[in-house]
Amino acid sequence: MIQRNLDGNSIIIRLEMKTKTINFGEVASAISQAGGDIVAIDVISTNQDITVRDLTVAVSHADDNKKIVETVRNLNGVSIINVSDRTFLLHLGGKIEIAPKSPINNREDLSRVYTPDVARVCNAIAEEPQKAYSLTIKRNTVAVVSDGSAVLGLGNIGPRAAMPVMEGKAMLFKQLAGVDAFPICLETQDTEEIIRTIKAISPAFGGINLEDISSPRCFEIERRLNEELDIPVFHDDQHGTAVVLYAGLINALKLVGKSLENTKIVVCGIGAAGVACSNILLSAGAKNLIGVDREGALVRTETYDNPIWQDYAERTNPNLQTGSLYEVIKDADIFIGLSRGNLLTREHIMTMAKDPIVFAMANPVPEIMPSEVEDIVAVMATGRSDYPNQINNVLCFPGMFRAALDCRASEINEAMKLAAATAIASSISDEERTKYYIIPSVFNDRVVKSIRERVIEAALQTGVARRVPRKSSDISG
Ligand SMILES: NC(=O)C1=CN([C@@H]2O[C@H](COP(=O)(O)OP(=O)(O)OC[C@H]3O[C@@H](n4cnc5c(N)ncnc54)[C@H](O)[C@@H]3O)[C@@H](O)[C@H]2O)C=CC1
Ligand SMILES: CC(=O)C(=O)O
Ligand SMILES: [Mg+2]
């Protein structure tokens, strides 16, 4: 097992050494002087003159990576073939695969799973389309669809570059909730074409998880698909994020003894996630909520080209505050960041009200790093896995779709979202709750079960469930 340093950084350098020109000790000492620590050596090939080795080098600071590679590159008798790291290696060839559920060992198996016998199954579904749920992958499969236009906080990096995120979401669906999810990245950012394409592929799926589609197109795409399809369509960046944010806030507010109604809340980044997070807080009772985007606070006295912002401004900012983020954050009790990294400094946080709650949720780099303000905030959360209090939609989407698939919900409605938020928040008991533990871990196996139970109950009560499932999940991971 390769050792990792505190910041988790290690690189693997594949190099070719001319053994008559340089010996391995010289290479090791150069790497050590440049700040690297060789923790594993694999000999890939060797002959009298040349040896090819993989060196796994632990690096204390990510900034040293380049220096180490340059140092090795400049050594006489050494050429670098490739530089990789464990993250890239994990992505080689993609992160998921499709596997058959039963082997095809002989002609009899072949004629059952494929032609001719498969025809009887096809005809049964043609006669009764609902049988697709029992006789195909539809009942347990979700499409994770992106157009690559707002990938994490990386922006419009396109559908190919979006694939690693969608594959990651698919892994999480399967591992956490037994849901088979398929990543689909579309080579179009045209609203109508996206809607048409998703409708066209929908027969194979029991649900659609929209991911990383930029605002405002994401709102129209989700609304239309929900109207036009009979399977649930859920824009994860909106509703998954909102559910988890609200769950975290329920617990954070208990810690500081404040109520949603009496707090000043600043939401930065009024895009997909920012709008949905604001909406869930408004429906839970928030009154003094101010949205801020690039041009400053959204206020109803202004006119916006973006109708979503116009509508947002009408419903928020009751005291008509204007100005930049740095102005409106003064005296705020809660900061919610869903914009981009490194927008705030310690000085800005110091202008907030007593016991500030800071949820800096931009990915991969939050609006402010916890290390900068840990000592002056009451509660700090980010979207990242490497800090306490990870407020990330991964806590919601596996359990939400597990529930929606099991009860064959026609949609995912507000009652189901609030039920999921309550399930997440209440998986931390009063005794367990601390400033570093307001939200359960992704690996807490009570979370998916609890979301499933409460969401199914809400779906049944609101009449969107088309089936009463058994007590525990029908389909195990
Ligand atoms: N922790 C979590 O679970 C989640 C985190 N996010 C993060 O939230 C961020 C936004 O995601 P989406 O809403 O999907 O993207 P989006 O593209 O729909 O919205 C981003 C918004 O931020 C605004 N913005 C950009 N720079 C800004 C600045 N300097 N000041 C104020 N506003 C600024 C943009 O104008 C836009 O309105 C991303 O970093 C994403 O990774 C999104 C979803 C879930
Ligand atoms: C977590 C997530 O979905 C995002 O950052 O876009
Ligand atoms: Mg996302």
PDB file of C-alpha atoms in Angstrom, residues 210-404:
ATOM      1  CA  LEU A 210     -29.770  15.881 -14.270  1.00  0.00           C
ATOM      2  CA  GLU A 211     -26.277  17.001 -13.325  1.00  0.00           C
ATOM      3  CA  ASP A 212     -24.074  20.039 -13.860  1.00  0.00           C
ATOM      4  CA  ILE A 213     -26.299  21.793 -16.395  1.00  0.00           C
ATOM      5  CA  SER A 214     -25.902  25.557 -16.035  1.00  0.00           C
ATOM      6  CA  SER A 215     -28.621  27.953 -15.070  1.00  0.00           C
ATOM      7  CA  PRO A 216     -31.013  29.252 -16.242  1.00  0.00           C
ATOM      8  CA  ARG A 217     -31.397  26.453 -18.876  1.00  0.00           C
ATOM      9  CA  CYS A 218     -31.465  23.799 -16.143  1.00  0.00           C
ATOM     10  CA  PHE A 219     -34.759  25.159 -14.766  1.00  0.00           C
ATOM     11  CA  GLU A 220     -36.605  24.917 -18.087  1.00  0.00           C
ATOM     12  CA  ILE A 221     -35.102  21.501 -18.894  1.00  0.00           C
ATOM     13  CA  GLU A 222     -36.168  20.040 -15.555  1.00  0.00           C
ATOM     14  CA  ARG A 223     -39.641  21.607 -15.628  1.00  0.00           C
ATOM     15  CA  ARG A 224     -40.410  20.405 -19.155  1.00  0.00           C
ATOM     16  CA  LEU A 225     -39.094  16.889 -18.578  1.00  0.00           C
ATOM     17  CA  ASN A 226     -41.116  16.570 -15.399  1.00  0.00           C
ATOM     18  CA  GLU A 227     -44.217  17.596 -17.320  1.00  0.00           C
ATOM     19  CA  GLU A 228     -43.546  15.372 -20.296  1.00  0.00           C
ATOM     20  CA  LEU A 229     -42.135  12.178 -18.739  1.00  0.00           C
ATOM     21  CA  ASP A 230     -43.781   9.767 -16.325  1.00  0.00           C
ATOM     22  CA  ILE A 231     -40.552   8.985 -14.457  1.00  0.00           C
ATOM     23  CA  PRO A 232     -38.980  11.279 -11.841  1.00  0.00           C
ATOM     24  CA  VAL A 233     -36.598  13.925 -13.137  1.00  0.00           C
ATOM     25  CA  PHE A 234     -34.389  15.481 -10.473  1.00  0.00           C
ATOM     26  CA  HIS A 235     -31.793  18.164 -11.001  1.00  0.00           C
ATOM     27  CA  ASP A 236     -29.292  17.102  -8.392  1.00  0.00           C
ATOM     28  CA  ASP A 237     -27.396  20.411  -8.211  1.00  0.00           C
ATOM     29  CA  GLN A 238     -30.650  22.122  -7.337  1.00  0.00           C
ATOM     30  CA  HIS A 239     -32.602  19.771  -5.141  1.00  0.00           C
ATOM     31  CA  GLY A 240     -29.973  17.341  -3.885  1.00  0.00           C
ATOM     32  CA  THR A 241     -27.881  20.272  -2.720  1.00  0.00           C
ATOM     33  CA  ALA A 242     -30.878  22.070  -1.206  1.00  0.00           C
ATOM     34  CA  VAL A 243     -31.928  18.984   0.763  1.00  0.00           C
ATOM     35  CA  VAL A 244     -28.466  18.475   2.264  1.00  0.00           C
ATOM     36  CA  LEU A 245     -27.944  22.172   2.918  1.00  0.00           C
ATOM     37  CA  TYR A 246     -31.228  22.408   4.800  1.00  0.00           C
ATOM     38  CA  ALA A 247     -30.369  19.286   6.805  1.00  0.00           C
ATOM     39  CA  GLY A 248     -27.002  20.797   7.786  1.00  0.00           C
ATOM     40  CA  LEU A 249     -28.564  24.109   8.673  1.00  0.00           C
ATOM     41  CA  ILE A 250     -31.192  22.513  10.921  1.00  0.00           C
ATOM     42  CA  ASN A 251     -28.359  21.075  13.016  1.00  0.00           C
ATOM     43  CA  ALA A 252     -26.074  24.128  12.825  1.00  0.00           C
ATOM     44  CA  LEU A 253     -28.873  26.411  14.037  1.00  0.00           C
ATOM     45  CA  LYS A 254     -29.545  24.092  16.978  1.00  0.00           C
ATOM     46  CA  LEU A 255     -25.870  24.430  17.959  1.00  0.00           C
ATOM     47  CA  VAL A 256     -25.898  28.240  17.954  1.00  0.00           C
ATOM     48  CA  GLY A 257     -29.431  28.524  19.367  1.00  0.00           C
ATOM     49  CA  LYS A 258     -30.745  30.640  16.486  1.00  0.00           C
ATOM     50  CA  SER A 259     -33.856  30.163  14.346  1.00  0.00           C
ATOM     51  CA  LEU A 260     -34.174  30.344  10.575  1.00  0.00           C
ATOM     52  CA  GLU A 261     -36.884  33.035  10.893  1.00  0.00           C
ATOM     53  CA  ASN A 262     -34.625  35.429  12.819  1.00  0.00           C
ATOM     54  CA  THR A 263     -31.354  35.073  10.981  1.00  0.00           C
ATOM     55  CA  LYS A 264     -29.816  37.096   8.165  1.00  0.00           C
ATOM     56  CA  ILE A 265     -28.794  34.709   5.404  1.00  0.00           C
ATOM     57  CA  VAL A 266     -26.550  35.579   2.463  1.00  0.00           C
ATOM     58  CA  VAL A 267     -26.562  33.167  -0.482  1.00  0.00           C
ATOM     59  CA  CYS A 268     -23.728  33.766  -2.941  1.00  0.00           C
ATOM     60  CA  GLY A 269     -24.119  32.398  -6.501  1.00  0.00           C
ATOM     61  CA  ILE A 270     -27.705  32.542  -7.700  1.00  0.00           C
ATOM     62  CA  GLY A 271     -27.405  29.707 -10.185  1.00  0.00           C
ATOM     63  CA  ALA A 272     -28.897  26.216 -10.123  1.00  0.00           C
ATOM     64  CA  ALA A 273     -27.857  25.369  -6.574  1.00  0.00           C
ATOM     65  CA  GLY A 274     -28.254  28.884  -5.151  1.00  0.00           C
ATOM     66  CA  VAL A 275     -31.859  29.251  -6.340  1.00  0.00           C
ATOM     67  CA  ALA A 276     -32.941  25.833  -5.052  1.00  0.00           C
ATOM     68  CA  CYS A 277     -31.168  26.261  -1.699  1.00  0.00           C
ATOM     69  CA  SER A 278     -32.825  29.654  -1.248  1.00  0.00           C
ATOM     70  CA  ASN A 279     -36.213  28.185  -2.133  1.00  0.00           C
ATOM     71  CA  ILE A 280     -36.007  25.385   0.414  1.00  0.00           C
ATOM     72  CA  LEU A 281     -34.970  27.860   3.145  1.00  0.00           C
ATOM     73  CA  LEU A 282     -37.770  30.265   2.242  1.00  0.00           C
ATOM     74  CA  SER A 283     -40.313  27.471   2.382  1.00  0.00           C
ATOM     75  CA  ALA A 284     -38.873  26.399   5.759  1.00  0.00           C
ATOM     76  CA  GLY A 285     -39.448  29.893   7.175  1.00  0.00           C
ATOM     77  CA  ALA A 286     -36.398  32.043   6.327  1.00  0.00           C
ATOM     78  CA  LYS A 287     -37.345  35.724   6.104  1.00  0.00           C
ATOM     79  CA  ASN A 288     -34.204  37.824   5.708  1.00  0.00           C
ATOM     80  CA  LEU A 289     -32.474  36.057   2.840  1.00  0.00           C
ATOM     81  CA  ILE A 290     -30.332  37.993   0.357  1.00  0.00           C
ATOM     82  CA  GLY A 291     -29.027  36.569  -2.901  1.00  0.00           C
ATOM     83  CA  VAL A 292     -25.742  37.848  -4.341  1.00  0.00           C
ATOM     84  CA  ASP A 293     -24.271  37.144  -7.746  1.00  0.00           C
ATOM     85  CA  ARG A 294     -21.406  38.680  -9.704  1.00  0.00           C
ATOM     86  CA  GLU A 295     -23.031  42.118  -9.869  1.00  0.00           C
ATOM     87  CA  GLY A 296     -23.893  42.215  -6.186  1.00  0.00           C
ATOM     88  CA  ALA A 297     -27.092  41.775  -4.184  1.00  0.00           C
ATOM     89  CA  LEU A 298     -30.273  40.962  -6.095  1.00  0.00           C
ATOM     90  CA  VAL A 299     -32.923  43.486  -5.209  1.00  0.00           C
ATOM     91  CA  ARG A 300     -36.447  44.013  -6.503  1.00  0.00           C
ATOM     92  CA  THR A 301     -35.821  47.673  -7.330  1.00  0.00           C
ATOM     93  CA  GLU A 302     -33.508  46.512 -10.167  1.00  0.00           C
ATOM     94  CA  THR A 303     -34.504  44.966 -13.512  1.00  0.00           C
ATOM     95  CA  TYR A 304     -32.752  41.771 -14.598  1.00  0.00           C
ATOM     96  CA  ASP A 305     -32.571  40.156 -18.042  1.00  0.00           C
ATOM     97  CA  ASN A 306     -32.618  36.770 -16.353  1.00  0.00           C
ATOM     98  CA  PRO A 307     -36.274  36.099 -15.403  1.00  0.00           C
ATOM     99  CA  ILE A 308     -35.140  33.678 -12.701  1.00  0.00           C
ATOM    100  CA  TRP A 309     -33.254  36.504 -10.971  1.00  0.00           C
ATOM    101  CA  GLN A 310     -36.217  38.848 -11.356  1.00  0.00           C
ATOM    102  CA  ASP A 311     -38.492  36.336  -9.690  1.00  0.00           C
ATOM    103  CA  TYR A 312     -35.837  35.665  -7.030  1.00  0.00           C
ATOM    104  CA  ALA A 313     -35.417  39.372  -6.262  1.00  0.00           C
ATOM    105  CA  GLU A 314     -39.173  39.745  -5.809  1.00  0.00           C
ATOM    106  CA  ARG A 315     -39.239  37.012  -3.164  1.00  0.00           C
ATOM    107  CA  THR A 316     -36.083  37.878  -1.162  1.00  0.00           C
ATOM    108  CA  ASN A 317     -34.072  40.754   0.330  1.00  0.00           C
ATOM    109  CA  PRO A 318     -36.948  42.381   2.300  1.00  0.00           C
ATOM    110  CA  ASN A 319     -34.743  45.252   3.485  1.00  0.00           C
ATOM    111  CA  LEU A 320     -33.653  46.048  -0.092  1.00  0.00           C
ATOM    112  CA  GLN A 321     -29.941  45.790   0.674  1.00  0.00           C
ATOM    113  CA  THR A 322     -27.686  46.712  -2.234  1.00  0.00           C
ATOM    114  CA  GLY A 323     -23.961  46.425  -2.880  1.00  0.00           C
ATOM    115  CA  SER A 324     -21.304  43.772  -3.221  1.00  0.00           C
ATOM    116  CA  LEU A 325     -20.992  40.510  -1.343  1.00  0.00           C
ATOM    117  CA  TYR A 326     -18.492  42.184   0.958  1.00  0.00           C
ATOM    118  CA  GLU A 327     -21.054  44.796   1.909  1.00  0.00           C
ATOM    119  CA  VAL A 328     -24.065  42.540   2.423  1.00  0.00           C
ATOM    120  CA  ILE A 329     -22.173  39.868   4.340  1.00  0.00           C
ATOM    121  CA  LYS A 330     -21.800  42.341   7.235  1.00  0.00           C
ATOM    122  CA  ASP A 331     -23.905  41.218  10.218  1.00  0.00           C
ATOM    123  CA  ALA A 332     -25.075  38.073   8.395  1.00  0.00           C
ATOM    124  CA  ASP A 333     -25.659  35.051  10.628  1.00  0.00           C
ATOM    125  CA  ILE A 334     -25.313  32.566   7.791  1.00  0.00           C
ATOM    126  CA  PHE A 335     -23.213  32.554   4.623  1.00  0.00           C
ATOM    127  CA  ILE A 336     -24.047  30.017   1.932  1.00  0.00           C
ATOM    128  CA  GLY A 337     -21.581  29.885  -0.953  1.00  0.00           C
ATOM    129  CA  LEU A 338     -22.566  28.241  -4.234  1.00  0.00           C
ATOM    130  CA  SER A 339     -20.490  30.326  -6.605  1.00  0.00           C
ATOM    131  CA  ARG A 340     -16.762  29.819  -7.028  1.00  0.00           C
ATOM    132  CA  GLY A 341     -13.639  29.348  -4.947  1.00  0.00           C
ATOM    133  CA  ASN A 342     -11.619  31.853  -2.925  1.00  0.00           C
ATOM    134  CA  LEU A 343     -14.065  34.760  -2.870  1.00  0.00           C
ATOM    135  CA  LEU A 344     -13.835  35.531   0.841  1.00  0.00           C
ATOM    136  CA  THR A 345     -11.108  36.318   3.324  1.00  0.00           C
ATOM    137  CA  ARG A 346     -10.943  36.009   7.108  1.00  0.00           C
ATOM    138  CA  GLU A 347     -11.602  39.770   7.354  1.00  0.00           C
ATOM    139  CA  HIS A 348     -14.958  39.345   5.572  1.00  0.00           C
ATOM    140  CA  ILE A 349     -16.017  36.584   7.952  1.00  0.00           C
ATOM    141  CA  MET A 350     -15.043  38.792  10.892  1.00  0.00           C
ATOM    142  CA  THR A 351     -17.732  41.288   9.814  1.00  0.00           C
ATOM    143  CA  MET A 352     -20.491  38.673  10.212  1.00  0.00           C
ATOM    144  CA  ALA A 353     -22.760  38.472  13.270  1.00  0.00           C
ATOM    145  CA  LYS A 354     -21.785  36.586  16.443  1.00  0.00           C
ATOM    146  CA  ASP A 355     -21.446  32.813  15.990  1.00  0.00           C
ATOM    147  CA  PRO A 356     -21.386  32.871  12.201  1.00  0.00           C
ATOM    148  CA  ILE A 357     -22.354  29.792  10.216  1.00  0.00           C
ATOM    149  CA  VAL A 358     -20.296  29.485   7.031  1.00  0.00           C
ATOM    150  CA  PHE A 359     -21.249  26.927   4.404  1.00  0.00           C
ATOM    151  CA  ALA A 360     -18.698  27.474   1.626  1.00  0.00           C
ATOM    152  CA  MET A 361     -19.920  24.860  -0.816  1.00  0.00           C
ATOM    153  CA  ALA A 362     -18.286  25.690  -4.156  1.00  0.00           C
ATOM    154  CA  ASN A 363     -16.389  22.695  -5.528  1.00  0.00           C
ATOM    155  CA  PRO A 364     -13.631  21.784  -5.706  1.00  0.00           C
ATOM    156  CA  VAL A 365     -12.375  24.981  -4.049  1.00  0.00           C
ATOM    157  CA  PRO A 366     -14.727  26.568  -1.496  1.00  0.00           C
ATOM    158  CA  GLU A 367     -15.404  30.308  -1.223  1.00  0.00           C
ATOM    159  CA  ILE A 368     -13.052  30.235   1.784  1.00  0.00           C
ATOM    160  CA  MET A 369     -10.952  27.380   3.142  1.00  0.00           C
ATOM    161  CA  PRO A 370     -11.854  26.124   6.647  1.00  0.00           C
ATOM    162  CA  SER A 371      -8.260  26.501   7.826  1.00  0.00           C
ATOM    163  CA  GLU A 372      -8.523  30.285   7.395  1.00  0.00           C
ATOM    164  CA  VAL A 373     -11.493  30.779   9.711  1.00  0.00           C
ATOM    165  CA  GLU A 374     -11.990  27.691  11.825  1.00  0.00           C
ATOM    166  CA  ASP A 375     -11.255  29.589  15.042  1.00  0.00           C
ATOM    167  CA  ILE A 376     -13.738  32.403  14.431  1.00  0.00           C
ATOM    168  CA  VAL A 377     -16.796  30.560  13.074  1.00  0.00           C
ATOM    169  CA  ALA A 378     -19.425  28.678  15.049  1.00  0.00           C
ATOM    170  CA  VAL A 379     -19.896  26.098  12.278  1.00  0.00           C
ATOM    171  CA  MET A 380     -18.008  25.621   9.036  1.00  0.00           C
ATOM    172  CA  ALA A 381     -18.965  23.292   6.211  1.00  0.00           C
ATOM    173  CA  THR A 382     -17.727  22.708   2.669  1.00  0.00           C
ATOM    174  CA  GLY A 383     -18.679  20.421  -0.207  1.00  0.00           C
ATOM    175  CA  ARG A 384     -15.403  18.524   0.061  1.00  0.00           C
ATOM    176  CA  SER A 385     -14.676  15.035   1.369  1.00  0.00           C
ATOM    177  CA  ASP A 386     -11.434  16.047   3.084  1.00  0.00           C
ATOM    178  CA  TYR A 387     -12.907  18.337   5.776  1.00  0.00           C
ATOM    179  CA  PRO A 388     -15.502  17.757   8.489  1.00  0.00           C
ATOM    180  CA  ASN A 389     -19.134  18.662   7.678  1.00  0.00           C
ATOM    181  CA  GLN A 390     -19.330  17.731   4.026  1.00  0.00           C
ATOM    182  CA  ILE A 391     -22.471  19.353   2.656  1.00  0.00           C
ATOM    183  CA  ASN A 392     -22.685  17.625  -0.657  1.00  0.00           C
ATOM    184  CA  ASN A 393     -25.608  16.334  -2.659  1.00  0.00           C
ATOM    185  CA  VAL A 394     -24.089  12.842  -2.471  1.00  0.00           C
ATOM    186  CA  LEU A 395     -25.841  12.534   0.889  1.00  0.00           C
ATOM    187  CA  CYS A 396     -29.190  12.871  -0.852  1.00  0.00           C
ATOM    188  CA  PHE A 397     -29.311  11.507  -4.383  1.00  0.00           C
ATOM    189  CA  PRO A 398     -28.637   7.797  -3.682  1.00  0.00           C
ATOM    190  CA  GLY A 399     -31.334   7.499  -0.998  1.00  0.00           C
ATOM    191  CA  MET A 400     -33.748   9.749  -2.875  1.00  0.00           C
ATOM    192  CA  PHE A 401     -33.621   7.624  -6.030  1.00  0.00           C
ATOM    193  CA  ARG A 402     -33.616   4.378  -4.026  1.00  0.00           C
ATOM    194  CA  ALA A 403     -36.939   5.522  -2.588  1.00  0.00           C
ATOM    195  CA  ALA A 404     -38.344   6.879  -5.861  1.00  0.00           C
TER     196      ALA A 404
END
